[in-house]
Short mmCIF file of C-alpha atoms in Angstrom, two decimals:
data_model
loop_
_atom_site.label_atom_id
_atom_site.label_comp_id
_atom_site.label_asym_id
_atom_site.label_seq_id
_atom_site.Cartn_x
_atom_site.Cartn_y
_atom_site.Cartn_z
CA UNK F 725 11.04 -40.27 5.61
CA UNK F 726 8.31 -39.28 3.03
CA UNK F 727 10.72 -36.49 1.25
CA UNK F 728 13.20 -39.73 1.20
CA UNK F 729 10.89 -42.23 -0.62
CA UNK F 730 9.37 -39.63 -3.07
CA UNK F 731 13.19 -38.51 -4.63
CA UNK F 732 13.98 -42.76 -4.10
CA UNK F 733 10.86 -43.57 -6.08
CA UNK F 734 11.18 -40.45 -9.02
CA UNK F 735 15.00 -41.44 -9.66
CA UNK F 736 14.38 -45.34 -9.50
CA UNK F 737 11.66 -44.73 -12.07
CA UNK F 738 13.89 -42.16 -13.54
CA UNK F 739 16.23 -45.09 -14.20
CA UNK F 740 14.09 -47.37 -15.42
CA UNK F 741 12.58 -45.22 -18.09
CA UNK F 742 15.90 -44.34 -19.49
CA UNK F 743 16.48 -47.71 -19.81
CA UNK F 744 13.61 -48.99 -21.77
CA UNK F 745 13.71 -52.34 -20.58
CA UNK F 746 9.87 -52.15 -19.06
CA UNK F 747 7.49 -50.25 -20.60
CA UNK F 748 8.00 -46.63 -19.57
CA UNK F 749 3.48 -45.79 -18.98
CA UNK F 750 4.16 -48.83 -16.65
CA UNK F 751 6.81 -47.76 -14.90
CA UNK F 752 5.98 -44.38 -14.29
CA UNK F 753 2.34 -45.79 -12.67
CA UNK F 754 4.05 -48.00 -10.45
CA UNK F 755 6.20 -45.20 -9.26
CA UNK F 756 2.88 -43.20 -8.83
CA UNK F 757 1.01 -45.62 -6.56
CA UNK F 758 4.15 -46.30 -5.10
CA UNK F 759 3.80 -43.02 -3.46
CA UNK F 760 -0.05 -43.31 -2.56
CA UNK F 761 0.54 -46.89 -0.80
CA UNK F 762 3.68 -45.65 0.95
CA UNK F 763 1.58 -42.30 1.93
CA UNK F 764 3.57 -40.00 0.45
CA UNK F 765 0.60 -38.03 -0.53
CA UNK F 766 -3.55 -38.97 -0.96
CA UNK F 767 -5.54 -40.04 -4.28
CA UNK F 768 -7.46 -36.90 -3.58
CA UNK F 769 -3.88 -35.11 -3.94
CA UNK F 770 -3.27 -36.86 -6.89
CA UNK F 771 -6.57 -36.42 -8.56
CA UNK F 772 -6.98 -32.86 -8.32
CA UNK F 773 -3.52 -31.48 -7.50
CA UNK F 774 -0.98 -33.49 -9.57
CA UNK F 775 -2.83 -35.17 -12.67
CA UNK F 776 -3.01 -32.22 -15.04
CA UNK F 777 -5.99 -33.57 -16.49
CA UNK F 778 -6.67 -30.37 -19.64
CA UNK F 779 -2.64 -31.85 -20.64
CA UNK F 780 -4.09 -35.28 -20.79
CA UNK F 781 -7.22 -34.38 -22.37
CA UNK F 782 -5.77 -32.37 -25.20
CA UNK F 783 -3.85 -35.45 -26.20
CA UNK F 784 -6.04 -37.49 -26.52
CA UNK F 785 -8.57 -35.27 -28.59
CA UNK F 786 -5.62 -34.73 -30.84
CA UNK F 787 -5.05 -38.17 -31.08
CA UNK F 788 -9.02 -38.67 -31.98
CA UNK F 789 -8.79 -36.18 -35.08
CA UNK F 790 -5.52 -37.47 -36.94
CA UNK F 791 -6.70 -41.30 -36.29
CA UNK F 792 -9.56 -40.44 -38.18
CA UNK F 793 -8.02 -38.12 -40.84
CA UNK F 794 -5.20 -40.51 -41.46
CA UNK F 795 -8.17 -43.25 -42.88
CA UNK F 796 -8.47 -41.10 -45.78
CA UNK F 797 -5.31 -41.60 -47.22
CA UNK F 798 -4.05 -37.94 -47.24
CA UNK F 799 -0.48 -37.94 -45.19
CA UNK F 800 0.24 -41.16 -47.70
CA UNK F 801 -1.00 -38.67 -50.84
CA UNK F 802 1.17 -35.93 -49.49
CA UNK F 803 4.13 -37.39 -48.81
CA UNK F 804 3.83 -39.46 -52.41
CA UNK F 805 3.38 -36.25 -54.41
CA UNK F 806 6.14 -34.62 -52.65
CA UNK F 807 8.25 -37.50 -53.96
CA UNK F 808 7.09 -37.17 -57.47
CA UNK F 809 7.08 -33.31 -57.29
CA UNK F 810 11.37 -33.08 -56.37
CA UNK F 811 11.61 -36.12 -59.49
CA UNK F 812 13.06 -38.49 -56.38
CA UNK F 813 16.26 -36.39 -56.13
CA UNK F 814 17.82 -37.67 -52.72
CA UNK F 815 18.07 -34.35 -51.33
CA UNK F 816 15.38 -32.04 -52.49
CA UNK F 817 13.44 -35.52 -51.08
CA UNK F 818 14.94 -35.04 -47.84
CA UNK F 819 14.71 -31.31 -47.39
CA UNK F 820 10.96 -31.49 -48.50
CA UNK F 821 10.42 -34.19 -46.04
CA UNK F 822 11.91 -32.16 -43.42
CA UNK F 823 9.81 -29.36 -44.18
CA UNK F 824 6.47 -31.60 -44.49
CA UNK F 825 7.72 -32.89 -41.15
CA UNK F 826 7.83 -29.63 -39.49
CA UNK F 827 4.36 -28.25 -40.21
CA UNK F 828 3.14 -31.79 -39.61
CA UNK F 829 4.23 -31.54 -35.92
CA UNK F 830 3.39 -27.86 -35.79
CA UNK F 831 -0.09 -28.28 -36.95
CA UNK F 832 -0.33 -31.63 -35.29
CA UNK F 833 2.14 -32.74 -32.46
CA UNK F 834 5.53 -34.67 -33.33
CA UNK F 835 4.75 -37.73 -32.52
CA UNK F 836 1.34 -38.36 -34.34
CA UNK F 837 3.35 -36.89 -37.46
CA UNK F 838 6.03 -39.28 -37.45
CA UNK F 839 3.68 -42.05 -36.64
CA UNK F 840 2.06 -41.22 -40.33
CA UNK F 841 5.17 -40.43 -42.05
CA UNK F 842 8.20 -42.68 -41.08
CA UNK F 843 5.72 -45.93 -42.96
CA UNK F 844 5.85 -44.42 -46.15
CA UNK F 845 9.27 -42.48 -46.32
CA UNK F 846 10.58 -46.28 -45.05
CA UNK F 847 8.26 -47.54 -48.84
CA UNK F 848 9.58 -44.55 -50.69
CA UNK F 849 13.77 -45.24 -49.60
CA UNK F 850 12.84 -48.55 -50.33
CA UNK F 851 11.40 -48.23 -53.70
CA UNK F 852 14.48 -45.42 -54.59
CA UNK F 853 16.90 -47.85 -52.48
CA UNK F 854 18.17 -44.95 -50.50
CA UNK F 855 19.78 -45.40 -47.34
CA UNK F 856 16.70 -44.94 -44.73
CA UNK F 857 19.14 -43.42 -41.97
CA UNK F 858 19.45 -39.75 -43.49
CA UNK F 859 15.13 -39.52 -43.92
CA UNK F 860 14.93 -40.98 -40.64
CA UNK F 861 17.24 -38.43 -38.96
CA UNK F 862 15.92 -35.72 -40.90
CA UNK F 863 12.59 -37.03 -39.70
CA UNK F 864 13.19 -36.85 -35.86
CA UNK F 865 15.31 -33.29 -35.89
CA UNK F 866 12.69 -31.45 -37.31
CA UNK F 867 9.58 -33.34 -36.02
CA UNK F 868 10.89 -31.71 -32.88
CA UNK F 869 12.24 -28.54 -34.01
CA UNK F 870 8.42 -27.70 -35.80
CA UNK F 871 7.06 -29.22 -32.58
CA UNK F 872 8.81 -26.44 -30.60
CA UNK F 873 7.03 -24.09 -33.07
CA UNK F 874 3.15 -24.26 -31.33
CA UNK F 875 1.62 -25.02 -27.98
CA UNK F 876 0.33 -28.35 -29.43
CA UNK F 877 3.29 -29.38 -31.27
CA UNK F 878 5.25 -30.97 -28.75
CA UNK F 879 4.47 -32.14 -25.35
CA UNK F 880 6.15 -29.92 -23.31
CA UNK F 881 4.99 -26.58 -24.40
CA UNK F 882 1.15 -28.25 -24.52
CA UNK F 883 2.42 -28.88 -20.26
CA UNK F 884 3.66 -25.03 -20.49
CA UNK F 885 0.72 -24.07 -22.08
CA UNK F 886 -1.69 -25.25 -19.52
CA UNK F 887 0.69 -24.65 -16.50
CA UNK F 888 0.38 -20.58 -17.59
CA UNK F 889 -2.60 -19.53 -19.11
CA UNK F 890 -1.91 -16.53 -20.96
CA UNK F 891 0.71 -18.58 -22.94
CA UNK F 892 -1.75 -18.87 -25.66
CA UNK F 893 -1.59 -20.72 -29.00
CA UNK F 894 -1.02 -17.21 -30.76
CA UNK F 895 1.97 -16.26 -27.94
CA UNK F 896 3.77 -19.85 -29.20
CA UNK F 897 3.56 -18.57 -33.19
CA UNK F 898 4.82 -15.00 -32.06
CA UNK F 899 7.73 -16.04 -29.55
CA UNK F 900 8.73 -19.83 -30.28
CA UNK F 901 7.53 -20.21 -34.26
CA UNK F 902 10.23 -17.96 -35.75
CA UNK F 903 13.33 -19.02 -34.20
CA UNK F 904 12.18 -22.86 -34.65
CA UNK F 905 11.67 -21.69 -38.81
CA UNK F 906 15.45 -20.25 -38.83
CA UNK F 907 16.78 -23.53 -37.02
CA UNK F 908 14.50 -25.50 -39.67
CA UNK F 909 16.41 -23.66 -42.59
CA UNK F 910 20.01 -24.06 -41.11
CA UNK F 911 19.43 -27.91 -39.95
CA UNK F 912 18.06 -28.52 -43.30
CA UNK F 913 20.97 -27.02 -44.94
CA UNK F 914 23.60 -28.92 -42.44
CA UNK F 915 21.75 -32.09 -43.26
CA UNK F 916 22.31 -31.27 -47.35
CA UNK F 917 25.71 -31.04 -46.54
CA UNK F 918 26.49 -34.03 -43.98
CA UNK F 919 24.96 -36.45 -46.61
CA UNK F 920 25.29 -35.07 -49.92
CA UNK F 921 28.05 -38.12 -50.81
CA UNK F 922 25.74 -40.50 -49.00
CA UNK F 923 22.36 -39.37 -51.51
CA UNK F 924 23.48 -38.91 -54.98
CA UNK F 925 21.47 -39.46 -57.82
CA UNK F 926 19.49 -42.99 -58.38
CA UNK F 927 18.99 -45.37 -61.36
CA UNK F 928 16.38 -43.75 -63.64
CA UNK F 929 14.53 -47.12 -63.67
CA UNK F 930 13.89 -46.48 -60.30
CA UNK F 931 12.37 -42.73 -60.51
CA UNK F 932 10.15 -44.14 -63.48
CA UNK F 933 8.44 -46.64 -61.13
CA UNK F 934 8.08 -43.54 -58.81
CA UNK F 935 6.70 -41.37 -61.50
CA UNK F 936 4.22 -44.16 -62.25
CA UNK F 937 2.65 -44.40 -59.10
CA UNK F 938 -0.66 -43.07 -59.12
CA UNK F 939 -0.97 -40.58 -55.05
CA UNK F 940 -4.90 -40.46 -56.00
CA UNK F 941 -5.54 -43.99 -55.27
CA UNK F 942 -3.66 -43.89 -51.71
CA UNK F 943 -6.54 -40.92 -51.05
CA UNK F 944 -9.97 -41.92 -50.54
CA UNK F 945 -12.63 -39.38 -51.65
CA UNK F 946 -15.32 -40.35 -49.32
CA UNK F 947 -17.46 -37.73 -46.86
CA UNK F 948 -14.87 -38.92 -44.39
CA UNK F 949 -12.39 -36.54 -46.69
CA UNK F 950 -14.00 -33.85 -46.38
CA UNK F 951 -15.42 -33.94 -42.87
CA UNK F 952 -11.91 -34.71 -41.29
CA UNK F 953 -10.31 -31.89 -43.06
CA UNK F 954 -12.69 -29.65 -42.42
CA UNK F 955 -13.46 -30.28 -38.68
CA UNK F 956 -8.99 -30.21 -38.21
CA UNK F 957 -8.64 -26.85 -39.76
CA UNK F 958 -11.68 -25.27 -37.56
CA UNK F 959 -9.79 -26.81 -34.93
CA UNK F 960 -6.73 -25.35 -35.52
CA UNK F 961 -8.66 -22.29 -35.83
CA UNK F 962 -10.12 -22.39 -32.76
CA UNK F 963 -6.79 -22.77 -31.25
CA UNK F 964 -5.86 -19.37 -33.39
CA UNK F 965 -8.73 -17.54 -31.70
CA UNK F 966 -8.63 -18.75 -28.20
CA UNK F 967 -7.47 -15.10 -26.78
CA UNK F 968 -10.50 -13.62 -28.38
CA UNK F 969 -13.38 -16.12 -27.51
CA UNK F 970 -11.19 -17.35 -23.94
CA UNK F 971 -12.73 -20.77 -24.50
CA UNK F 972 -9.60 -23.50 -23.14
CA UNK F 973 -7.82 -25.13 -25.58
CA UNK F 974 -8.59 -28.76 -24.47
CA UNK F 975 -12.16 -27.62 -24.72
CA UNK F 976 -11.94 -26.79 -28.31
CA UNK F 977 -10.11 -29.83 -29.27
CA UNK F 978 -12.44 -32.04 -27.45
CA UNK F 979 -15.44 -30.28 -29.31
CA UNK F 980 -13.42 -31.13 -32.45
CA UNK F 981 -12.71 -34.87 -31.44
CA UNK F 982 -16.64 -34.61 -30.66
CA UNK F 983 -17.66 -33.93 -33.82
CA UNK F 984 -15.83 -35.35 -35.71
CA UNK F 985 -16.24 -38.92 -34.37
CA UNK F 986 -20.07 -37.57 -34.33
CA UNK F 987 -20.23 -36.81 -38.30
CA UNK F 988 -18.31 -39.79 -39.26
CA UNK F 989 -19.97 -42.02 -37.46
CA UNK F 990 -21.42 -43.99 -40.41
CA UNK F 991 -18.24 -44.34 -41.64
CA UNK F 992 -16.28 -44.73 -39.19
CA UNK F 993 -16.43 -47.40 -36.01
CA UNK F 994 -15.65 -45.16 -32.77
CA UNK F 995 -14.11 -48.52 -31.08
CA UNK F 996 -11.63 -48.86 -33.87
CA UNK F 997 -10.50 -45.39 -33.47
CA UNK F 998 -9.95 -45.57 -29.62
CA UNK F 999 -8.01 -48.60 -30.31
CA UNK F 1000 -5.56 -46.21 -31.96
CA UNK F 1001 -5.30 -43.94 -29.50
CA UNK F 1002 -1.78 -44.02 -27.76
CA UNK F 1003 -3.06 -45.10 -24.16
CA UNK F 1004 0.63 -45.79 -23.29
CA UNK F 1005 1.87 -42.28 -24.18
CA UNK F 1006 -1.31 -41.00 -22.42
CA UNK F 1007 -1.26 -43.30 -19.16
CA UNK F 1008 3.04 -41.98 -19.15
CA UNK F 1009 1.71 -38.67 -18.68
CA UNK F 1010 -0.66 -39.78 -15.67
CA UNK F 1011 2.17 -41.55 -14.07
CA UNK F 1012 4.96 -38.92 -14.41
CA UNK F 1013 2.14 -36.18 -13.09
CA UNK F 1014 1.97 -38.10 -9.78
CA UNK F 1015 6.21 -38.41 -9.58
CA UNK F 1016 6.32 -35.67 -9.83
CA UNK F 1017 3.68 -34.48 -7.87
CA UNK F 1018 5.25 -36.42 -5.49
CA UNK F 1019 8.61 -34.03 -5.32
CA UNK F 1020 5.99 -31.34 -4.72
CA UNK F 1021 4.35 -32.96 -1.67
CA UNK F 1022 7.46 -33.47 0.03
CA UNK F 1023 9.06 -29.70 -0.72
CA UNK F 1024 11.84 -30.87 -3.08
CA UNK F 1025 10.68 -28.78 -6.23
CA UNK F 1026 10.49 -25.56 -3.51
CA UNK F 1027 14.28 -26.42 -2.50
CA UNK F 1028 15.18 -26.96 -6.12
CA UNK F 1029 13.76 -23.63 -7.04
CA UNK F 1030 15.78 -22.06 -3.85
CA UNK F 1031 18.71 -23.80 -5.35
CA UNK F 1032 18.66 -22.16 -8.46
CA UNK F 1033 17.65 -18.52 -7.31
CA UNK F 1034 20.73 -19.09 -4.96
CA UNK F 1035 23.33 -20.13 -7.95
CA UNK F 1036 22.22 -17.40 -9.93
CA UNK F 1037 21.37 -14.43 -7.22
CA UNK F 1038 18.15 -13.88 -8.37
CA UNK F 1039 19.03 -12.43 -11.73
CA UNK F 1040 16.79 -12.94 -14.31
CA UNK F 1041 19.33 -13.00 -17.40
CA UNK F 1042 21.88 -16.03 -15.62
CA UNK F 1043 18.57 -17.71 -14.65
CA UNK F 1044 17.21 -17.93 -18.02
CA UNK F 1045 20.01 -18.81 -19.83
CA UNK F 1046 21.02 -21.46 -16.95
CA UNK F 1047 17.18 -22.57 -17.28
CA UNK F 1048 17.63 -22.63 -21.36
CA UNK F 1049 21.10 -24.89 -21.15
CA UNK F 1050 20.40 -27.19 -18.33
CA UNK F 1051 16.80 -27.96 -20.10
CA UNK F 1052 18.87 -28.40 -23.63
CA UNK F 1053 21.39 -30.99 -21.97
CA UNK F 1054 18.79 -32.54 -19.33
CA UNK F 1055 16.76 -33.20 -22.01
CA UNK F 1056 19.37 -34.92 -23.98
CA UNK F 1057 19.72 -37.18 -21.63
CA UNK F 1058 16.45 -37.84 -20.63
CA UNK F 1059 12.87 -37.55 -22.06
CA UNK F 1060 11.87 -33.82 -22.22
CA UNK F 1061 8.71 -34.54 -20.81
CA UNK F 1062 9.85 -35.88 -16.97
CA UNK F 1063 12.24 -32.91 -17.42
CA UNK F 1064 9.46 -29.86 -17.80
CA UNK F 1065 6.75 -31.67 -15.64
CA UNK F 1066 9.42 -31.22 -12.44
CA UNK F 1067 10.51 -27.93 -13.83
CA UNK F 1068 7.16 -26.40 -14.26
CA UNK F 1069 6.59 -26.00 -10.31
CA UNK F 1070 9.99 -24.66 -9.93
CA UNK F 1071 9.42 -21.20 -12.20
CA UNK F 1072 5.90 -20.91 -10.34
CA UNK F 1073 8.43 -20.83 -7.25
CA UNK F 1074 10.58 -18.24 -8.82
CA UNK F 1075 7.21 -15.95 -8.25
CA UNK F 1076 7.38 -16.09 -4.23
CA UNK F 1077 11.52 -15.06 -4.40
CA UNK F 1078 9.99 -11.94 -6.04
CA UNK F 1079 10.60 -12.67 -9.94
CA UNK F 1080 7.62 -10.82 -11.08
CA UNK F 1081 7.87 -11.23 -15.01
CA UNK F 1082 8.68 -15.08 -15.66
CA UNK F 1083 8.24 -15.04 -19.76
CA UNK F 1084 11.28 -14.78 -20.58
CA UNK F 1085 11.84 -18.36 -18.12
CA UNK F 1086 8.73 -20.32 -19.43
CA UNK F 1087 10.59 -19.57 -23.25
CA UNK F 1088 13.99 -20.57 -22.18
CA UNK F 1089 12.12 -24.33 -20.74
CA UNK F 1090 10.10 -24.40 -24.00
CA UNK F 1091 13.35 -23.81 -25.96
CA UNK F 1092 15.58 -25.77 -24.31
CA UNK F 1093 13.04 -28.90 -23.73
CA UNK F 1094 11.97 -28.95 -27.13
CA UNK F 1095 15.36 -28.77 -28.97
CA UNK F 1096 17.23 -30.55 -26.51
CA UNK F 1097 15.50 -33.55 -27.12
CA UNK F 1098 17.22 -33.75 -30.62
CA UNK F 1099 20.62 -35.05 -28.67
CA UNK F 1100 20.22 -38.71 -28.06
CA UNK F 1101 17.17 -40.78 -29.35
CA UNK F 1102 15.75 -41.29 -26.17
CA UNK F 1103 15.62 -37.67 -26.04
CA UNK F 1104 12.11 -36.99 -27.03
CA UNK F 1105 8.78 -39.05 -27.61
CA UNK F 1106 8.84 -39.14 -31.22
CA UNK F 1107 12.41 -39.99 -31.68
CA UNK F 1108 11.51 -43.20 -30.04
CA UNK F 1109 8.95 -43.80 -31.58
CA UNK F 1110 10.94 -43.29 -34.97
CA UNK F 1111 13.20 -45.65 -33.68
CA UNK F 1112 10.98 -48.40 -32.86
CA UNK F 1113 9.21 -48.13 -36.71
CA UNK F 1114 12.44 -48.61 -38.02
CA UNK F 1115 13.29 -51.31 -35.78
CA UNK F 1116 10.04 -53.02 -36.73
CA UNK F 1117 10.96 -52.75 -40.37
CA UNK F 1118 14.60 -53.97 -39.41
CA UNK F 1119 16.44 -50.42 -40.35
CA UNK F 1120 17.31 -50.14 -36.62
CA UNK F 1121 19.01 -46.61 -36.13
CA UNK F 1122 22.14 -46.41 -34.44
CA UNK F 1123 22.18 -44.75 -30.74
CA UNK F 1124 25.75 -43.81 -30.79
CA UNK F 1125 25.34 -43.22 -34.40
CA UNK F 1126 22.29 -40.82 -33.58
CA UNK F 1127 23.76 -39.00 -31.01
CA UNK F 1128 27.25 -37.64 -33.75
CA UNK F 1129 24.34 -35.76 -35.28
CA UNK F 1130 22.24 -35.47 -32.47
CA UNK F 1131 24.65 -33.51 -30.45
CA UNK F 1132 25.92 -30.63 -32.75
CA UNK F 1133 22.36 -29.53 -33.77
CA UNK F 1134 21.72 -29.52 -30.04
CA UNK F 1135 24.57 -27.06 -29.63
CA UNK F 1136 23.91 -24.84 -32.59
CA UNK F 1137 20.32 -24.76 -31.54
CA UNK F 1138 20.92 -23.85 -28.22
CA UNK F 1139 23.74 -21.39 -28.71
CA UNK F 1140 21.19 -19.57 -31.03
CA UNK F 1141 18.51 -19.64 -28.80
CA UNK F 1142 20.93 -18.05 -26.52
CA UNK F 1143 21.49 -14.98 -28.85
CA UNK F 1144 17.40 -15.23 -29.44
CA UNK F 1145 16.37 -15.11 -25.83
CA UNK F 1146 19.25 -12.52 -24.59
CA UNK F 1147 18.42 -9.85 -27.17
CA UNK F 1148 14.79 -10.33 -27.70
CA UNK F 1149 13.63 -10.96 -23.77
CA UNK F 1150 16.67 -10.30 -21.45
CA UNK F 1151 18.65 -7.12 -23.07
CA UNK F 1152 15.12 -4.83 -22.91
CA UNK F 1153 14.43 -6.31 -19.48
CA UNK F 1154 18.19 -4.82 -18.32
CA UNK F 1155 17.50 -1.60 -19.64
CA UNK F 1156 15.78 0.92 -17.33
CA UNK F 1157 12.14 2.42 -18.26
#
């Protein structure tokens, strides 16, 4: 009975997240007591078995830092200068917003970055009247392909990250940051291409008002400048030097949050800048922890891993390229982030059917998730979030529309990834000592 209410209640919520007609943090809690009232598992359970509380705490230090940063004016001063550096050529605009983008969510996560971007590109497309859909696009596609770069800059590899320890912040640069910089280059250059009728050159009346807008007065050069700046890059270094001073990265960006909030204090009111904090992204994360927790409980993540092992014999090259595809078009379909919270138990299963090195399977997720949720704008967190800025600002984005674009930089990422993973990981691993 129990292992039949916990898949019930997962694909019912399942449903209704995809959907978007409730909000998802709510639905994804009422799926999660759902399962304590119907005794599926216990709040102890919950609490300290299925809530991965370092994932939840990371976020929300993260979130701390750039709500505080972003009062200074400085994403607004970057993203103006960048305009009035290219001379408002549409696509020099586009592929320096793309690449802005990318070390934004890198450096950041993707969806704080397009939270402080898609307001002013939306001012700057307006001000060049450029059609917003090509910024926007080139906005989500590479918010998630420079997420896929770090541990922090997407959500699931910050859930990989925690689920496997010596996954550090320097493994992500070495293994996931060069292949995401290729795909950066080629999307950029397919986007150039696609749109290239579409963002021709604009009336020079309009590039003068652009060149006469002043970025300086956007930044504020307060001590809130300088502190903000300075306490997110020792952050960030802190993250860089985790494997030599082993202290855990949600301790390190909680220290950061700390201080920050600490040294800013007479600047800056600490109940305004938990008002910003995304509780509804945060409180999704609790809830989908104890859905999927609840699969656990019952032993469907255990069959599901049995499953797998059973289509592809136990052999580590079909499993990681199955693993790599199925997360790619899963994650198309759904958010990535319900995807790699269920998948995450299933490789630690792949360790009792006697798969001893599971790298090369925690990449192929982190791939796969990450990119995969460029196919459909309900794909990742920050493409809906793009998608409900532009709503607000009524340049709603197309979901079929979306997905013609979507889909082929889905495949071309993934087919590359393919070629990435076999020879890099999967070829050595075939070849005797």
């Amino acid at each position: 009975m129990s292992v039949t209410i916990a898949i019930a209640v997962f694909i019912i919520s399942y449903i209704f997240i995809m959907s978007e007609k409730i909000n998802r943090a709510l639905v994804a809690l009422a799926g999660g007591v759902l399962l304590l009232l119907t005794g599926v598992y216990q709040w102890e359970d919950a609490v300290t078995s299925y809530i991965d509380w370092n994932t939840v705490a990371l976020l929300f230090a993260m979130m701390v830092l750039v709500a505080i940063t972003k009062k200074t004016g400085v994403f607004t001063y970057i993203a103006i200068w960048l305009a009035k550096l290219v001379k408002g050529k549409p696509i020099p605009l586009m592929v320096g917003i793309g690449f802005l983008t990318a070390l934004g969510s890198a450096l950041l996560d993707n969806v704080t970055t397009v939270l402080l971007f898609v307001p002013v590109i939306l001012t700057l497309t307006n001000l060049l009247q450029l059609p917003t859909f090509p910024y926007l696009l080139t906005i989500i596609l590479t918010a998630n392909i420079g997420g896929t770069a770090t541990l922090i800059g997407d959500p699931p590899n910050i859930m990989i990250g925690q689920a496997v320890p010596h996954l550090t912040f320097l493994s992500f640069l070495e293994h996931t940051a060069p292949i995401s910089l290729l795909l950066l280059v080629l999307v950029l250059v397919l986007l150039s291409v696609w749109f290239r009728k579409q963002l021709k050159q604009i009336d020079s009346t309009r590039i003068h008002d652009l060149m006469q807008m002043k970025e300086s007065q956007y930044l504020k050069k307060s001590p809130l400048l300088y502190q903000s700046l300075s306490v997110l890059l020792l952050t960030i270094i802190g993250f860089l030097l985790h494997p030599v001073f082993h202290v855990d990265l949600t301790i390190i960006a909680l220290c950061g949050a700390i201080l920050l909030l600490i040294v800013s204090e007479k600047e800056v009111d600490t109940d305004k800048i938990f008002e910003q904090v995304e509780w509804v992204t945060l409180f999704f994360f609790i809830g989908l922890f104890m859905l999927v927790g609840g699969l656990e409980e019952v032993g469907v993540i255990d069959e599901l891993a049995r499953s797998i092992m059973w289509l592809t014999e136990g052999d580590m090259t079909n499993t990681a390229l199955l693993l790599l595809w199925v997360s790619g078009i899963f994650s198309g379909i759904v958010d990535n982030i319900p995807f790699v919270a269920a998948m995450i138990p299933v490789i630690e299963e792949f360790e009792t059917y006697g798969m001893t090195n599971l790298d090369p399977l925690w990449w192929s997720l982190a791939l796969g998730a990450c990119l995969g949720g460029n196919g459909t704008l309900i794909g990742a967190s920050a493409n809906v979030v793009v998608a409900g800025l532009a709503d607000a600002q009524n340049k709603p984005i197309s979901f079929v529309k979306f997905m013609l674009y979507g889909i082929p930089v889905v495949i071309l990422s993934l087919i590359i990834s393919t070629i990435y993973i076999y020879f890099r990981y999967l070829l050595p691993f075939q070849q005797p000592l």
